[in-house]
């Protein structure tokens, strides 16, 4: 610390320091060049400037689904944790920003001391007691010559943005998962309806066969085969009922409603949402919250290199105080009682056995890791869209084939029943036709469910319409 007798020279130095504060060591952030194909290679055309609208799940025209999503976004614990991380990151950002400003403190003290009457000569009549009153206003400020504090603030800001992107990712994943579970529930409802219809038919056949057997028109074998067929469908209904309850429980967990009960519905009555505009692959860099989060992490790691490099250079701090000091309280605020001090401090690293250089290398290695994570996120986003497009197309082909198979199976069942009623075939032929028709109908429902899930996956892969709240500052994560 170098004391001065007048504040004017130090004030001049402070002005000069602020004029040099624009220098920042370390690399400035630039978005990496990630090469993506011009299209997703699917039959669906890419549309420049296309974007997914938030609330796309309303295309299902299902009030129950809308209410579940609204409840989940409000009460899901994963979303609540993500929101708390935003609060934490914002507090870190405020702390980093505060480091750029002077710290000011106010102090006051009062004391009374007694001196020894024998340790040192005391003038006759002088008091051995002494009062001391003091007030002070102090300030300290670190000059950010090399940009250490600004780089730290830049990193904190990028991480604060990253927590917002992370929350968007959590919400998008939650909505996609919830819709998938809901579609599974409605598919199970449809399969239960089909299975119960089949069960009712087979029970009627048992009654008919019992009556025929009593008149000698059917064999005991056919009657037992009919009973076995009823038991098989009973087991199928039990499995479907169990799976439906599990799907409902999962929806209750996602929405925070552990006692959730959803009335039966039917997937076959739900419309297939229109396919979203796929846009250009390059638009994923801004549309996908997980990609934006990876970029924010990269920007923060990039800024930390500057923080580490700035530690290689001298740090300069200014201190100052102004106050009053007096033996008598009545004189504390008089002119002669004023006191002040100004100082400048210099911390120059000379030898640390490579510790600071090692921290630069650590920061550089972390930046490389973040870069690899960002590239992986971009490639994963492209693959997600491409996979979903393939799934949508192939399920459409499967549904056409399964619909034809189901229609043929139903006609075969009708013919088999007529042949049996006319006495031209055994009841086993009817059972085989019933089994084929039942399996085809269930497979068609599962294919429709799969197609809807792939459409949901496509909406999610394209970003789901989420857009970050960039209220913490500039829109790009690397902006200081």
Coordinates of C-alpha atoms in Angstrom, one line a residue:
X1 CA 0.0 0.0 0.0
X2 CA 1.4 3.4 -1.0
X3 CA -0.2 6.3 1.0
X4 CA -0.7 9.7 -0.5
X5 CA -1.1 13.1 1.1
X6 CA -3.8 14.4 -1.3
X7 CA -6.6 12.5 -3.0
X8 CA -6.1 14.4 -6.3
X9 CA -3.3 12.2 -7.8
X10 CA -5.2 9.0 -6.9
X11 CA -8.3 10.3 -8.5
X12 CA -6.4 11.0 -11.7
X13 CA -5.0 7.5 -11.6
X14 CA -8.5 6.2 -11.2
X15 CA -9.7 8.0 -14.3
X16 CA -6.8 6.6 -16.2
X17 CA -7.6 3.1 -14.9
X18 CA -11.2 3.3 -16.1
X19 CA -9.9 4.5 -19.5
X20 CA -7.9 1.2 -19.8
X21 CA -10.7 -1.1 -18.5
X22 CA -11.7 -2.1 -22.0
X23 CA -8.9 -4.6 -22.3
X24 CA -9.8 -8.2 -21.7
X25 CA -7.5 -11.2 -22.1
X26 CA -8.8 -14.5 -23.2
X27 CA -10.8 -15.5 -26.4
X28 CA -14.0 -13.8 -27.3
X29 CA -16.9 -16.3 -27.8
X30 CA -17.9 -17.2 -31.4
X31 CA -20.5 -19.8 -32.2
X32 CA -18.6 -22.9 -33.6
X33 CA -19.1 -23.8 -37.2
X34 CA -21.2 -27.0 -37.2
X35 CA -21.8 -28.4 -40.7
X36 CA -25.2 -30.0 -41.1
X37 CA -26.9 -31.4 -44.3
X38 CA -29.2 -29.1 -46.2
X39 CA -32.2 -31.3 -45.5
X40 CA -33.3 -34.2 -43.3
X41 CA -33.4 -36.6 -46.3
X42 CA -37.1 -37.3 -45.8
X43 CA -40.0 -36.9 -48.2
X44 CA -41.3 -34.0 -46.2
X45 CA -40.0 -30.7 -47.6
X46 CA -37.9 -28.4 -45.5
X47 CA -39.3 -24.9 -45.2
X48 CA -36.9 -22.0 -44.5
X49 CA -38.0 -19.9 -41.6
X50 CA -40.6 -22.5 -40.4
X51 CA -41.0 -22.8 -36.7
X52 CA -43.1 -25.0 -34.3
X53 CA -45.8 -23.1 -32.4
X54 CA -46.0 -23.6 -28.7
X55 CA -49.1 -25.4 -27.6
X56 CA -48.9 -27.8 -30.6
X57 CA -50.4 -30.6 -28.5
X58 CA -53.8 -28.8 -28.8
X59 CA -54.0 -30.4 -32.3
X60 CA -55.1 -33.6 -30.4
X61 CA -58.4 -31.7 -29.5
X62 CA -58.4 -33.4 -26.1
X63 CA -59.4 -31.3 -23.1
X64 CA -58.2 -34.0 -20.7
X65 CA -54.7 -33.9 -22.2
X66 CA -54.6 -30.1 -22.2
X67 CA -55.5 -30.1 -18.5
X68 CA -52.9 -32.7 -17.6
X69 CA -50.1 -30.8 -19.4
X70 CA -51.1 -27.5 -17.7
X71 CA -51.0 -29.2 -14.3
X72 CA -47.7 -30.9 -15.0
X73 CA -46.0 -27.7 -16.0
X74 CA -47.2 -26.1 -12.8
X75 CA -46.6 -28.9 -10.3
X76 CA -44.0 -31.3 -11.6
X77 CA -41.0 -31.5 -9.3
X78 CA -38.4 -31.6 -12.1
X79 CA -39.7 -28.3 -13.4
X80 CA -39.6 -26.9 -9.9
X81 CA -36.0 -27.9 -9.5
X82 CA -35.1 -26.3 -12.8
X83 CA -36.8 -23.1 -11.8
X84 CA -34.8 -23.1 -8.5
X85 CA -31.6 -23.5 -10.5
X86 CA -32.5 -20.4 -12.4
X87 CA -32.9 -18.5 -9.2
X88 CA -29.5 -19.8 -8.0
X89 CA -27.8 -18.9 -11.3
X90 CA -29.3 -15.4 -11.3
X91 CA -27.9 -14.8 -7.8
X92 CA -24.5 -15.9 -9.0
X93 CA -24.8 -13.5 -11.9
X94 CA -25.7 -10.6 -9.5
X95 CA -22.7 -11.5 -7.4
X96 CA -20.4 -11.5 -10.4
X97 CA -21.8 -8.2 -11.6
X98 CA -21.4 -6.6 -8.1
X99 CA -17.6 -7.4 -8.2
X100 CA -17.3 -4.8 -11.0
X101 CA -18.5 -2.0 -8.6
X102 CA -16.9 -0.5 -5.6
X103 CA -17.7 -1.8 -2.2
X104 CA -18.8 0.9 0.3
X105 CA -19.0 0.5 4.1
X106 CA -20.0 2.6 7.0
X107 CA -18.5 2.3 10.4
X108 CA -18.7 3.9 13.8
X109 CA -16.8 3.3 17.1
X110 CA -16.7 4.7 20.6
X111 CA -14.2 3.7 23.3
X112 CA -12.8 4.8 26.7
X113 CA -9.4 3.8 28.0
X114 CA -7.4 4.3 31.2
X115 CA -3.6 4.8 31.1
X116 CA -1.2 3.5 33.7
X117 CA -0.3 6.2 36.3
X118 CA 3.2 4.6 36.9
X119 CA 4.2 3.1 33.6
X120 CA 4.8 6.6 32.1
X121 CA 5.1 10.1 33.6
X122 CA 1.7 11.8 33.8
X123 CA 1.4 15.5 34.1
X124 CA -0.1 16.7 37.3
X125 CA -3.8 17.3 36.8
X126 CA -4.0 15.2 33.6
X127 CA -6.7 12.6 33.5
X128 CA -5.7 8.9 33.2
X129 CA -9.0 8.4 31.2
X130 CA -9.3 9.0 27.5
X131 CA -12.3 8.9 25.2
X132 CA -12.2 8.1 21.5
X133 CA -15.1 8.6 19.1
X134 CA -14.8 7.8 15.3
X135 CA -17.0 7.5 12.2
X136 CA -15.8 6.3 8.8
X137 CA -17.1 5.8 5.3
X138 CA -14.8 3.4 3.5
X139 CA -14.6 2.0 -0.1
X140 CA -12.5 -0.5 -2.0
X141 CA -12.4 -1.2 -5.7
X142 CA -10.5 -3.7 -7.9
X143 CA -9.5 -2.2 -11.2
X144 CA -10.4 -4.7 -13.9
X145 CA -7.4 -4.0 -16.2
X146 CA -7.3 -7.4 -17.7
X147 CA -11.0 -8.2 -17.8
X148 CA -11.0 -10.9 -15.1
X149 CA -14.1 -9.6 -13.4
X150 CA -15.9 -9.0 -16.7
X151 CA -15.0 -12.5 -18.0
X152 CA -16.4 -13.9 -14.7
X153 CA -19.6 -11.9 -15.2
X154 CA -19.7 -13.1 -18.8
X155 CA -19.4 -16.7 -17.7
X156 CA -22.1 -16.2 -15.0
X157 CA -24.4 -14.7 -17.5
X158 CA -24.0 -17.6 -19.9
X159 CA -24.7 -20.1 -17.1
X160 CA -27.8 -18.1 -16.1
X161 CA -29.0 -18.3 -19.7
X162 CA -28.1 -22.0 -19.7
X163 CA -30.4 -22.7 -16.7
X164 CA -33.3 -21.1 -18.6
X165 CA -32.5 -23.4 -21.6
X166 CA -32.3 -26.3 -19.2
X167 CA -35.7 -25.5 -17.8
X168 CA -37.1 -25.4 -21.3
X169 CA -35.6 -28.7 -22.0
X170 CA -37.1 -30.2 -18.8
X171 CA -40.5 -28.8 -19.8
X172 CA -40.3 -30.1 -23.4
X173 CA -39.2 -33.5 -22.2
X174 CA -42.0 -33.5 -19.6
X175 CA -44.7 -32.6 -22.2
X176 CA -43.4 -35.2 -24.6
X177 CA -43.3 -37.9 -22.0
X178 CA -46.7 -37.0 -20.7
X179 CA -48.3 -37.1 -24.2
X180 CA -46.6 -40.5 -24.8
X181 CA -48.0 -41.9 -21.6
X182 CA -51.5 -40.4 -22.4
X183 CA -51.4 -42.0 -25.9
X184 CA -50.5 -45.3 -24.3
X185 CA -53.4 -45.0 -21.9
X186 CA -55.8 -44.2 -24.8
X187 CA -54.4 -47.1 -26.8
X188 CA -55.0 -49.4 -23.9
X189 CA -58.5 -48.1 -23.7
X190 CA -59.1 -49.0 -27.4
X191 CA -57.5 -52.4 -26.9
X192 CA -59.7 -53.0 -23.9
X193 CA -62.8 -52.1 -25.8
X194 CA -61.9 -54.4 -28.7
X195 CA -61.0 -57.2 -26.2
X196 CA -64.2 -56.9 -24.3
X197 CA -66.2 -57.0 -27.5
X198 CA -64.3 -60.2 -28.4
X199 CA -65.0 -61.5 -25.0
X200 CA -68.7 -60.9 -25.2
X201 CA -68.8 -62.6 -28.6
X202 CA -66.9 -65.7 -27.3
X203 CA -69.2 -65.9 -24.2
X204 CA -72.2 -65.9 -26.5
X205 CA -70.6 -68.7 -28.5
X206 CA -70.1 -70.7 -25.3
X207 CA -73.8 -70.4 -24.5
X208 CA -74.6 -71.4 -28.1
X209 CA -72.2 -74.4 -28.0
X210 CA -73.6 -75.5 -24.6
X211 CA -77.1 -75.6 -26.1
X212 CA -75.9 -77.3 -29.2
X213 CA -74.0 -79.9 -27.2
X214 CA -77.1 -80.7 -25.2
X215 CA -79.0 -81.4 -28.4
X216 CA -76.1 -83.4 -29.8
X217 CA -75.2 -80.9 -32.4
X218 CA -71.7 -80.1 -31.1
X219 CA -69.0 -82.1 -29.5
X220 CA -67.6 -81.7 -26.0
X221 CA -64.2 -80.8 -27.6
X222 CA -65.7 -77.8 -29.4
X223 CA -67.3 -76.7 -26.1
X224 CA -64.0 -77.0 -24.2
X225 CA -62.2 -75.1 -27.0
X226 CA -64.8 -72.3 -26.6
X227 CA -64.2 -72.2 -22.8
X228 CA -60.5 -72.0 -23.4
X229 CA -60.9 -69.1 -25.8
X230 CA -63.0 -67.2 -23.3
X231 CA -60.3 -67.7 -20.6
X232 CA -57.6 -66.5 -23.0
X233 CA -59.5 -63.2 -23.6
X234 CA -60.2 -62.9 -19.9
X235 CA -56.4 -63.0 -19.3
X236 CA -55.8 -60.5 -22.1
X237 CA -58.4 -58.1 -20.6
X238 CA -56.7 -58.5 -17.1
X239 CA -53.3 -57.6 -18.6
X240 CA -54.6 -54.6 -20.5
X241 CA -56.4 -53.4 -17.3
X242 CA -53.3 -53.7 -15.3
X243 CA -51.2 -51.8 -17.9
X244 CA -53.8 -49.1 -18.1
X245 CA -53.7 -48.6 -14.3
X246 CA -49.9 -48.4 -14.5
X247 CA -50.1 -45.8 -17.3
X248 CA -52.6 -43.8 -15.2
X249 CA -50.3 -44.0 -12.2
X250 CA -47.4 -42.6 -14.3
X251 CA -49.5 -39.7 -15.5
X252 CA -50.4 -39.0 -11.8
X253 CA -46.7 -38.9 -11.0
X254 CA -45.9 -36.6 -13.8
X255 CA -48.7 -34.2 -12.9
X256 CA -48.3 -34.4 -9.1
X257 CA -51.7 -36.0 -8.7
X258 CA -51.1 -39.3 -7.0
X259 CA -54.9 -40.0 -6.8
X260 CA -55.4 -39.2 -10.5
X261 CA -58.3 -41.0 -12.1
X262 CA -58.9 -40.6 -15.9
X263 CA -62.2 -41.7 -17.5
X264 CA -62.0 -44.2 -20.3
X265 CA -61.5 -42.9 -23.8
X266 CA -60.4 -44.3 -27.1
X267 CA -57.3 -43.6 -29.2
X268 CA -59.3 -44.3 -32.4
X269 CA -61.3 -41.2 -31.8
X270 CA -58.2 -38.9 -31.5
X271 CA -57.1 -37.0 -34.7
X272 CA -53.6 -37.3 -35.9
X273 CA -51.9 -33.9 -35.5
X274 CA -50.7 -32.3 -38.7
X275 CA -47.0 -32.7 -39.3
X276 CA -45.1 -29.6 -38.2
X277 CA -42.9 -27.6 -40.7
X278 CA -39.5 -29.3 -40.5
X279 CA -37.6 -26.1 -41.3
X280 CA -33.9 -26.2 -42.3
X281 CA -31.5 -28.3 -40.2
X282 CA -29.5 -25.2 -39.3
X283 CA -32.6 -23.8 -37.5
X284 CA -32.1 -26.4 -34.8
X285 CA -29.2 -24.4 -33.4
X286 CA -31.7 -21.8 -32.1
X287 CA -34.9 -23.9 -31.9
X288 CA -33.7 -26.7 -29.6
X289 CA -33.3 -25.7 -26.0
X290 CA -30.9 -28.5 -25.2
X291 CA -28.6 -27.2 -28.1
X292 CA -28.8 -23.7 -26.7
X293 CA -28.0 -25.0 -23.2
X294 CA -24.9 -26.8 -24.6
X295 CA -23.9 -23.5 -26.3
X296 CA -24.3 -21.6 -23.1
X297 CA -22.1 -24.0 -21.3
X298 CA -19.5 -23.6 -24.1
X299 CA -19.7 -19.8 -23.8
X300 CA -19.2 -20.0 -20.0
X301 CA -16.2 -22.3 -20.4
X302 CA -14.8 -20.0 -23.0
X303 CA -15.1 -17.0 -20.6
X304 CA -13.4 -18.9 -17.8
X305 CA -10.2 -19.1 -20.0
X306 CA -10.1 -15.3 -19.8
X307 CA -10.6 -15.4 -16.0
X308 CA -7.7 -17.8 -15.7
X309 CA -5.4 -15.8 -18.0
X310 CA -6.1 -12.6 -16.2
X311 CA -4.8 -14.1 -13.0
X312 CA -1.3 -14.2 -14.7
X313 CA -1.2 -10.4 -14.7
X314 CA -1.0 -7.9 -11.8
X315 CA -4.1 -6.9 -9.9
X316 CA -4.6 -3.4 -8.7
X317 CA -7.0 -2.3 -6.1
X318 CA -7.9 1.1 -4.7
X319 CA -9.0 1.9 -1.2
X320 CA -10.2 5.0 0.5
X321 CA -12.0 6.2 3.6
X322 CA -13.4 9.4 5.0
X323 CA -14.6 10.0 8.5
X324 CA -14.2 11.9 11.7
X325 CA -12.3 11.2 15.0
X326 CA -12.5 13.1 18.3
X327 CA -11.9 12.6 22.0
X328 CA -15.2 14.4 22.7
X329 CA -18.5 13.4 21.2
X330 CA -19.5 17.1 20.9
X331 CA -16.5 17.7 18.6
X332 CA -16.9 14.6 16.4
X333 CA -18.5 16.4 13.5
X334 CA -16.4 19.6 13.6
X335 CA -14.1 20.5 10.8
X336 CA -10.8 19.7 12.6
X337 CA -12.1 16.2 13.4
X338 CA -12.2 15.1 9.7
X339 CA -9.9 12.2 8.7
X340 CA -9.3 10.5 5.3
X341 CA -7.0 8.1 3.6
X342 CA -6.5 6.9 0.0
X343 CA -4.3 4.0 -1.2
X344 CA -3.5 1.9 -4.1
X345 CA -2.5 -1.8 -3.8
X346 CA -0.6 -3.9 -6.3
X347 CA -0.5 -7.7 -6.4
X348 CA 2.1 -8.9 -8.9
X349 CA 2.6 -12.7 -9.2
X350 CA 6.3 -13.5 -9.5
X351 CA 6.6 -17.2 -8.8
X352 CA 3.9 -19.8 -8.1
X353 CA 5.5 -22.9 -9.6
X354 CA 3.2 -22.9 -12.6
X355 CA -0.1 -22.9 -10.5
X356 CA -1.7 -20.1 -12.5
X357 CA -0.6 -21.5 -15.9
X358 CA -2.1 -24.9 -14.9
X359 CA -5.4 -23.2 -14.2
X360 CA -5.3 -21.7 -17.8
X361 CA -4.7 -25.2 -19.1
X362 CA -7.6 -26.6 -17.0
X363 CA -9.9 -23.9 -18.3
X364 CA -8.8 -24.6 -21.9
X365 CA -9.5 -28.4 -21.4
X366 CA -12.9 -27.6 -20.0
X367 CA -13.7 -25.5 -23.0
X368 CA -12.7 -28.4 -25.3
X369 CA -15.1 -30.6 -23.4
X370 CA -17.9 -28.1 -23.7
X371 CA -17.2 -27.8 -27.4
X372 CA -17.5 -31.6 -27.9
X373 CA -20.7 -31.5 -25.9
X374 CA -22.1 -28.8 -28.1
X375 CA -21.2 -30.6 -31.3
X376 CA -22.8 -33.8 -29.9
X377 CA -26.0 -31.9 -29.0
X378 CA -26.2 -30.5 -32.6
X379 CA -25.7 -33.9 -34.2
X380 CA -28.1 -35.5 -31.8
X381 CA -30.8 -32.9 -32.6
X382 CA -30.4 -33.5 -36.3
X383 CA -30.7 -37.3 -35.8
X384 CA -33.7 -36.9 -33.6
X385 CA -35.6 -35.1 -36.3
X386 CA -34.5 -37.5 -39.0
X387 CA -35.5 -40.6 -36.9
X388 CA -38.9 -39.1 -36.2
X389 CA -39.5 -38.3 -39.8
X390 CA -38.6 -41.9 -40.7
X391 CA -41.0 -43.2 -38.0
X392 CA -43.9 -41.0 -39.2
X393 CA -43.5 -42.2 -42.8
X394 CA -43.0 -45.9 -42.0
X395 CA -45.9 -46.0 -39.5
X396 CA -48.2 -44.6 -42.2
X397 CA -47.3 -47.5 -44.5
X398 CA -47.7 -50.0 -41.7
X399 CA -51.2 -48.6 -40.8
X400 CA -52.3 -49.0 -44.4
X401 CA -51.2 -52.6 -44.5
X402 CA -52.6 -53.4 -41.0
X403 CA -56.0 -51.8 -42.0
X404 CA -56.1 -54.0 -45.0
X405 CA -55.2 -57.0 -42.9
X406 CA -57.9 -56.1 -40.3
X407 CA -60.6 -55.7 -42.9
X408 CA -59.7 -59.1 -44.4
X409 CA -59.6 -60.8 -41.0
X410 CA -63.1 -59.4 -40.2
X411 CA -64.4 -60.7 -43.5
X412 CA -62.8 -64.1 -42.9
X413 CA -64.4 -64.3 -39.4
X414 CA -67.8 -63.6 -40.9
X415 CA -67.3 -66.3 -43.5
X416 CA -66.0 -68.8 -40.9
X417 CA -69.0 -68.2 -38.7
X418 CA -71.4 -68.7 -41.6
X419 CA -69.6 -71.9 -42.6
X420 CA -69.8 -73.2 -39.0
X421 CA -73.5 -72.3 -38.7
X422 CA -74.2 -74.1 -41.9
X423 CA -72.3 -77.2 -40.7
X424 CA -69.5 -77.0 -43.2
X425 CA -66.6 -76.6 -40.8
X426 CA -65.6 -77.2 -37.2
X427 CA -65.7 -74.5 -34.5
X428 CA -61.9 -74.5 -34.4
X429 CA -62.0 -72.6 -37.7
X430 CA -64.1 -69.9 -36.1
X431 CA -61.7 -69.7 -33.2
X432 CA -58.8 -69.2 -35.5
X433 CA -60.6 -66.5 -37.4
X434 CA -61.5 -64.8 -34.2
X435 CA -57.9 -64.9 -33.0
X436 CA -56.6 -63.5 -36.3
X437 CA -59.2 -60.7 -36.3
X438 CA -58.5 -59.8 -32.6
X439 CA -54.7 -59.8 -33.2
X440 CA -55.0 -57.6 -36.3
X441 CA -57.3 -55.1 -34.6
X442 CA -54.9 -54.8 -31.6
X443 CA -51.9 -54.4 -33.9
X444 CA -53.7 -51.6 -35.8
X445 CA -54.3 -49.7 -32.6
X446 CA -50.7 -50.1 -31.6
X447 CA -49.5 -48.9 -35.0
X448 CA -51.8 -45.8 -34.7
X449 CA -50.4 -45.2 -31.3
X450 CA -46.8 -45.5 -32.7
X451 CA -47.6 -43.0 -35.5
X452 CA -48.9 -40.5 -33.0
X453 CA -45.9 -40.9 -30.8
X454 CA -43.6 -40.3 -33.7
X455 CA -45.4 -37.1 -34.6
X456 CA -45.0 -36.0 -30.9
X457 CA -41.3 -36.9 -31.2
X458 CA -41.0 -34.8 -34.3
X459 CA -42.6 -31.8 -32.6
X460 CA -40.2 -32.2 -29.7
X461 CA -37.2 -32.8 -32.0
X462 CA -37.9 -29.5 -33.7
X463 CA -37.8 -27.6 -30.4
X464 CA -41.4 -27.9 -29.4
X465 CA -42.0 -24.1 -29.7
X466 CA -40.1 -23.3 -26.6
X467 CA -38.3 -19.9 -26.5
X468 CA -36.0 -18.9 -23.7
X469 CA -36.7 -15.9 -21.5
X470 CA -33.5 -13.9 -22.1
X471 CA -34.4 -11.3 -19.5
X472 CA -30.9 -11.6 -18.0
X473 CA -29.4 -9.6 -20.9
X474 CA -28.4 -10.0 -24.5
X475 CA -29.8 -12.9 -26.5
X476 CA -26.5 -14.6 -27.2
X477 CA -24.9 -16.5 -24.4
X478 CA -21.4 -15.2 -25.1
X479 CA -22.4 -11.5 -24.8
X480 CA -20.6 -9.8 -21.9

